[in-house]
Short mmCIF file of C-alpha atoms in Angstrom, two decimals:
data_model
loop_
_atom_site.label_atom_id
_atom_site.label_comp_id
_atom_site.label_asym_id
_atom_site.label_seq_id
_atom_site.Cartn_x
_atom_site.Cartn_y
_atom_site.Cartn_z
CA UNK A 1 154.23 -114.86 -29.41
CA UNK A 2 151.96 -116.10 -26.63
CA UNK A 3 153.36 -118.33 -23.93
CA UNK A 4 150.16 -119.21 -22.03
CA UNK A 5 150.82 -122.88 -22.58
CA UNK A 6 147.93 -125.14 -21.79
CA UNK A 7 148.97 -128.79 -21.26
CA UNK A 8 145.74 -130.40 -22.43
CA UNK A 9 146.80 -133.93 -21.78
CA UNK A 10 146.75 -133.18 -17.97
CA UNK A 11 143.08 -132.37 -17.93
CA UNK A 12 141.28 -134.93 -20.09
CA UNK A 13 139.96 -137.38 -17.39
CA UNK A 14 136.23 -136.55 -17.53
CA UNK A 15 133.81 -139.28 -16.39
CA UNK A 16 131.77 -140.97 -19.08
CA UNK A 17 128.14 -139.93 -19.42
CA UNK A 18 125.59 -142.70 -19.15
CA UNK A 19 125.09 -144.76 -22.42
CA UNK A 20 127.86 -142.73 -24.18
CA UNK A 21 130.62 -144.94 -25.73
CA UNK A 22 134.27 -144.13 -25.22
CA UNK A 23 134.74 -143.46 -28.93
CA UNK A 24 131.78 -141.08 -29.08
CA UNK A 25 132.97 -139.22 -25.97
CA UNK A 26 136.48 -138.90 -27.42
CA UNK A 27 135.17 -137.71 -30.81
CA UNK A 28 132.86 -135.08 -29.29
CA UNK A 29 135.61 -133.80 -26.99
CA UNK A 30 138.06 -133.49 -29.94
CA UNK A 31 135.47 -131.67 -32.04
CA UNK A 32 134.54 -129.30 -29.22
CA UNK A 33 138.15 -128.58 -28.47
CA UNK A 34 139.00 -127.72 -32.16
CA UNK A 35 135.86 -125.53 -32.61
CA UNK A 36 136.54 -123.64 -29.37
CA UNK A 37 140.06 -122.80 -30.60
CA UNK A 38 139.25 -122.57 -34.34
CA UNK A 39 135.55 -121.65 -34.75
CA UNK A 40 136.04 -121.26 -38.54
CA UNK A 41 136.74 -125.03 -38.94
CA UNK A 42 134.90 -127.00 -41.52
CA UNK A 43 134.32 -130.74 -41.82
CA UNK A 44 137.58 -130.82 -43.94
CA UNK A 45 139.52 -129.33 -40.95
CA UNK A 46 137.96 -131.82 -38.51
CA UNK A 47 138.85 -134.68 -40.84
CA UNK A 48 142.45 -133.52 -41.03
CA UNK A 49 142.69 -133.55 -37.31
CA UNK A 50 141.38 -137.12 -36.99
CA UNK A 51 143.37 -138.56 -39.85
CA UNK A 52 146.59 -137.02 -38.44
CA UNK A 53 145.84 -138.89 -35.19
CA UNK A 54 145.90 -142.20 -37.06
CA UNK A 55 148.61 -141.53 -39.68
CA UNK A 56 150.87 -138.99 -38.09
CA UNK A 57 153.31 -137.10 -40.38
CA UNK A 58 154.28 -140.07 -42.51
CA UNK A 59 152.71 -138.65 -45.68
CA UNK A 60 155.08 -135.70 -45.49
CA UNK A 61 158.45 -137.43 -45.28
CA UNK A 62 158.98 -139.59 -48.38
CA UNK A 63 162.16 -137.52 -48.82
CA UNK A 64 163.84 -136.36 -45.61
CA UNK A 65 166.07 -133.85 -47.41
CA UNK A 66 163.04 -132.34 -49.29
CA UNK A 67 161.08 -132.31 -46.05
CA UNK A 68 163.92 -130.36 -44.27
CA UNK A 69 164.19 -127.88 -47.11
CA UNK A 70 160.44 -127.31 -47.18
CA UNK A 71 160.43 -126.77 -43.41
CA UNK A 72 163.23 -124.23 -43.52
CA UNK A 73 161.50 -122.27 -46.32
CA UNK A 74 158.27 -122.25 -44.34
CA UNK A 75 160.06 -120.95 -41.29
CA UNK A 76 161.83 -118.25 -43.26
CA UNK A 77 158.54 -116.86 -44.75
CA UNK A 78 156.04 -117.32 -41.94
CA UNK A 79 154.91 -114.14 -40.15
CA UNK A 80 152.70 -115.56 -37.53
CA UNK A 81 150.77 -118.63 -36.67
CA UNK A 82 147.65 -118.34 -34.52
CA UNK A 83 146.28 -121.11 -32.29
CA UNK A 84 147.84 -123.16 -29.48
CA UNK A 85 151.58 -123.72 -29.07
CA UNK A 86 150.81 -127.43 -28.76
CA UNK A 87 147.59 -129.39 -29.22
CA UNK A 88 146.77 -133.10 -29.30
CA UNK A 89 145.41 -134.60 -32.53
CA UNK A 90 142.10 -136.37 -32.99
CA UNK A 91 140.33 -138.54 -30.45
CA UNK A 92 143.25 -140.50 -29.08
CA UNK A 93 145.98 -137.86 -28.96
CA UNK A 94 148.58 -140.07 -30.51
CA UNK A 95 150.44 -136.99 -31.81
CA UNK A 96 150.81 -133.32 -31.06
CA UNK A 97 150.65 -130.39 -33.47
CA UNK A 98 153.57 -128.26 -32.49
CA UNK A 99 153.40 -124.61 -33.58
CA UNK A 100 156.42 -123.64 -35.75
CA UNK A 101 156.67 -120.38 -33.84
CA UNK A 102 158.45 -122.40 -31.14
CA UNK A 103 161.14 -123.28 -33.73
CA UNK A 104 161.25 -119.87 -35.40
CA UNK A 105 161.87 -118.16 -32.09
CA UNK A 106 164.41 -120.85 -31.08
CA UNK A 107 162.47 -122.08 -28.03
CA UNK A 108 163.10 -125.60 -29.56
CA UNK A 109 166.29 -125.83 -31.67
CA UNK A 110 165.68 -126.65 -35.28
CA UNK A 111 167.83 -129.76 -35.38
CA UNK A 112 166.21 -131.23 -32.27
CA UNK A 113 162.78 -130.46 -33.65
CA UNK A 114 163.34 -131.89 -37.11
CA UNK A 115 164.84 -135.06 -35.68
CA UNK A 116 161.84 -135.53 -33.48
CA UNK A 117 159.50 -134.87 -36.41
CA UNK A 118 161.25 -137.44 -38.63
CA UNK A 119 161.37 -140.09 -35.96
CA UNK A 120 157.68 -139.58 -35.37
CA UNK A 121 156.91 -141.27 -38.70
CA UNK A 122 157.52 -144.69 -37.18
CA UNK A 123 155.57 -143.93 -34.01
CA UNK A 124 152.29 -145.57 -35.06
CA UNK A 125 151.09 -148.46 -37.18
CA UNK A 126 148.98 -146.69 -39.74
CA UNK A 127 145.77 -148.54 -40.73
CA UNK A 128 144.95 -149.59 -44.28
CA UNK A 129 142.76 -147.00 -46.01
CA UNK A 130 139.86 -149.42 -45.97
CA UNK A 131 140.02 -149.66 -42.21
CA UNK A 132 140.40 -145.93 -41.83
CA UNK A 133 137.40 -145.35 -44.11
CA UNK A 134 135.24 -147.32 -41.74
CA UNK A 135 136.58 -145.47 -38.76
CA UNK A 136 135.97 -142.07 -40.44
CA UNK A 137 132.36 -143.08 -41.25
CA UNK A 138 131.77 -143.69 -37.58
CA UNK A 139 133.39 -140.36 -36.66
CA UNK A 140 131.46 -138.46 -39.26
CA UNK A 141 128.19 -139.91 -38.03
CA UNK A 142 129.05 -138.66 -34.49
CA UNK A 143 129.94 -135.23 -35.86
CA UNK A 144 126.68 -135.16 -37.87
CA UNK A 145 124.69 -136.00 -34.71
CA UNK A 146 126.22 -132.95 -32.97
CA UNK A 147 124.22 -130.75 -35.37
CA UNK A 148 126.99 -128.12 -35.62
CA UNK A 149 125.80 -126.43 -38.83
CA UNK A 150 129.28 -126.47 -40.26
CA UNK A 151 129.58 -124.57 -43.62
CA UNK A 152 129.59 -126.70 -46.80
CA UNK A 153 129.09 -129.85 -44.73
CA UNK A 154 127.48 -132.03 -47.38
CA UNK A 155 129.89 -131.07 -50.19
CA UNK A 156 132.82 -131.65 -47.88
CA UNK A 157 131.41 -135.00 -46.74
CA UNK A 158 131.00 -136.14 -50.33
CA UNK A 159 134.46 -134.92 -51.32
CA UNK A 160 136.16 -136.77 -48.41
CA UNK A 161 134.16 -139.96 -49.17
CA UNK A 162 135.19 -139.70 -52.87
CA UNK A 163 138.81 -139.36 -51.96
CA UNK A 164 138.67 -142.34 -49.52
CA UNK A 165 136.96 -144.45 -52.25
CA UNK A 166 139.98 -143.75 -54.48
CA UNK A 167 142.39 -144.74 -51.68
CA UNK A 168 143.38 -141.16 -50.84
CA UNK A 169 143.35 -140.59 -47.08
CA UNK A 170 145.35 -137.36 -46.83
CA UNK A 171 143.27 -134.26 -45.93
CA UNK A 172 144.02 -130.59 -46.20
CA UNK A 173 142.85 -127.51 -44.33
CA UNK A 174 139.98 -125.53 -45.81
CA UNK A 175 140.57 -122.21 -47.48
CA UNK A 176 138.52 -120.61 -44.71
CA UNK A 177 140.76 -122.15 -42.01
CA UNK A 178 143.93 -121.12 -43.86
CA UNK A 179 142.80 -117.49 -44.16
CA UNK A 180 141.54 -117.34 -40.56
CA UNK A 181 144.49 -118.82 -38.77
CA UNK A 182 147.51 -119.00 -41.06
CA UNK A 183 148.48 -122.47 -39.58
CA UNK A 184 152.13 -123.40 -39.33
CA UNK A 185 152.87 -126.61 -37.43
CA UNK A 186 154.33 -130.07 -37.63
CA UNK A 187 153.16 -133.37 -36.10
CA UNK A 188 155.28 -135.04 -33.47
CA UNK A 189 154.44 -138.27 -31.68
CA UNK A 190 153.20 -137.96 -28.12
CA UNK A 191 156.06 -140.03 -26.51
CA UNK A 192 158.72 -138.12 -28.42
CA UNK A 193 157.14 -134.77 -27.73
CA UNK A 194 156.57 -135.34 -23.98
CA UNK A 195 160.04 -136.78 -23.33
CA UNK A 196 162.19 -134.56 -25.57
CA UNK A 197 160.49 -131.37 -26.63
CA UNK A 198 158.19 -130.61 -23.70
CA UNK A 199 161.09 -130.21 -21.18
CA UNK A 200 162.61 -127.61 -23.48
CA UNK A 201 159.40 -125.72 -23.63
CA UNK A 202 158.85 -125.97 -19.88
CA UNK A 203 162.39 -124.65 -19.25
CA UNK A 204 161.75 -121.70 -21.51
CA UNK A 205 158.45 -120.88 -19.88
CA UNK A 206 160.01 -121.07 -16.48
CA UNK A 207 163.04 -118.90 -17.42
CA UNK A 208 161.93 -116.74 -20.44
CA UNK A 209 164.49 -114.36 -21.98
CA UNK A 210 164.39 -110.83 -20.56
#
């Protein structure tokens, strides 16, 4: 497991470029950050990052017991999870993706982690799907203007639009992303992570086991 933790939220104060809106700047930075870490990302993977920033983990926790059982099964079977140990979601960084390797290797105790994960459900007022659809259309236009040549862009764009039209906002990683990175993480709200989980991680990195 790698412990070269990069605390991204400490280095995100870049001056605005002339005639660039705050939203466009935030979207571009989030996209560039993801593609630098996960170059195999598709539009589906970018969508997932942005929708997680607005909705958090709420869609995963209709049943707390079932969510806990699923997490334990995932921890017991995962072999590795590439990518960052922590990374902010979307354009506002309302949540962090926390790599489950931190829990599997007991850097963060399971009970503390799961409690933080569950409490993160109430950490944001999720928008109605109609409002989110308009937000995503703006985000997608900015991504389109970046001319990234993402694979299957048009088919992904149409699939996402079709899902939103039916009231379905939840996105999933692409098969290419799953195969390239074997992602294993959970979403924790920024305030909960920074006040409760980050100190545990910093203590571990300062005094790693011999």
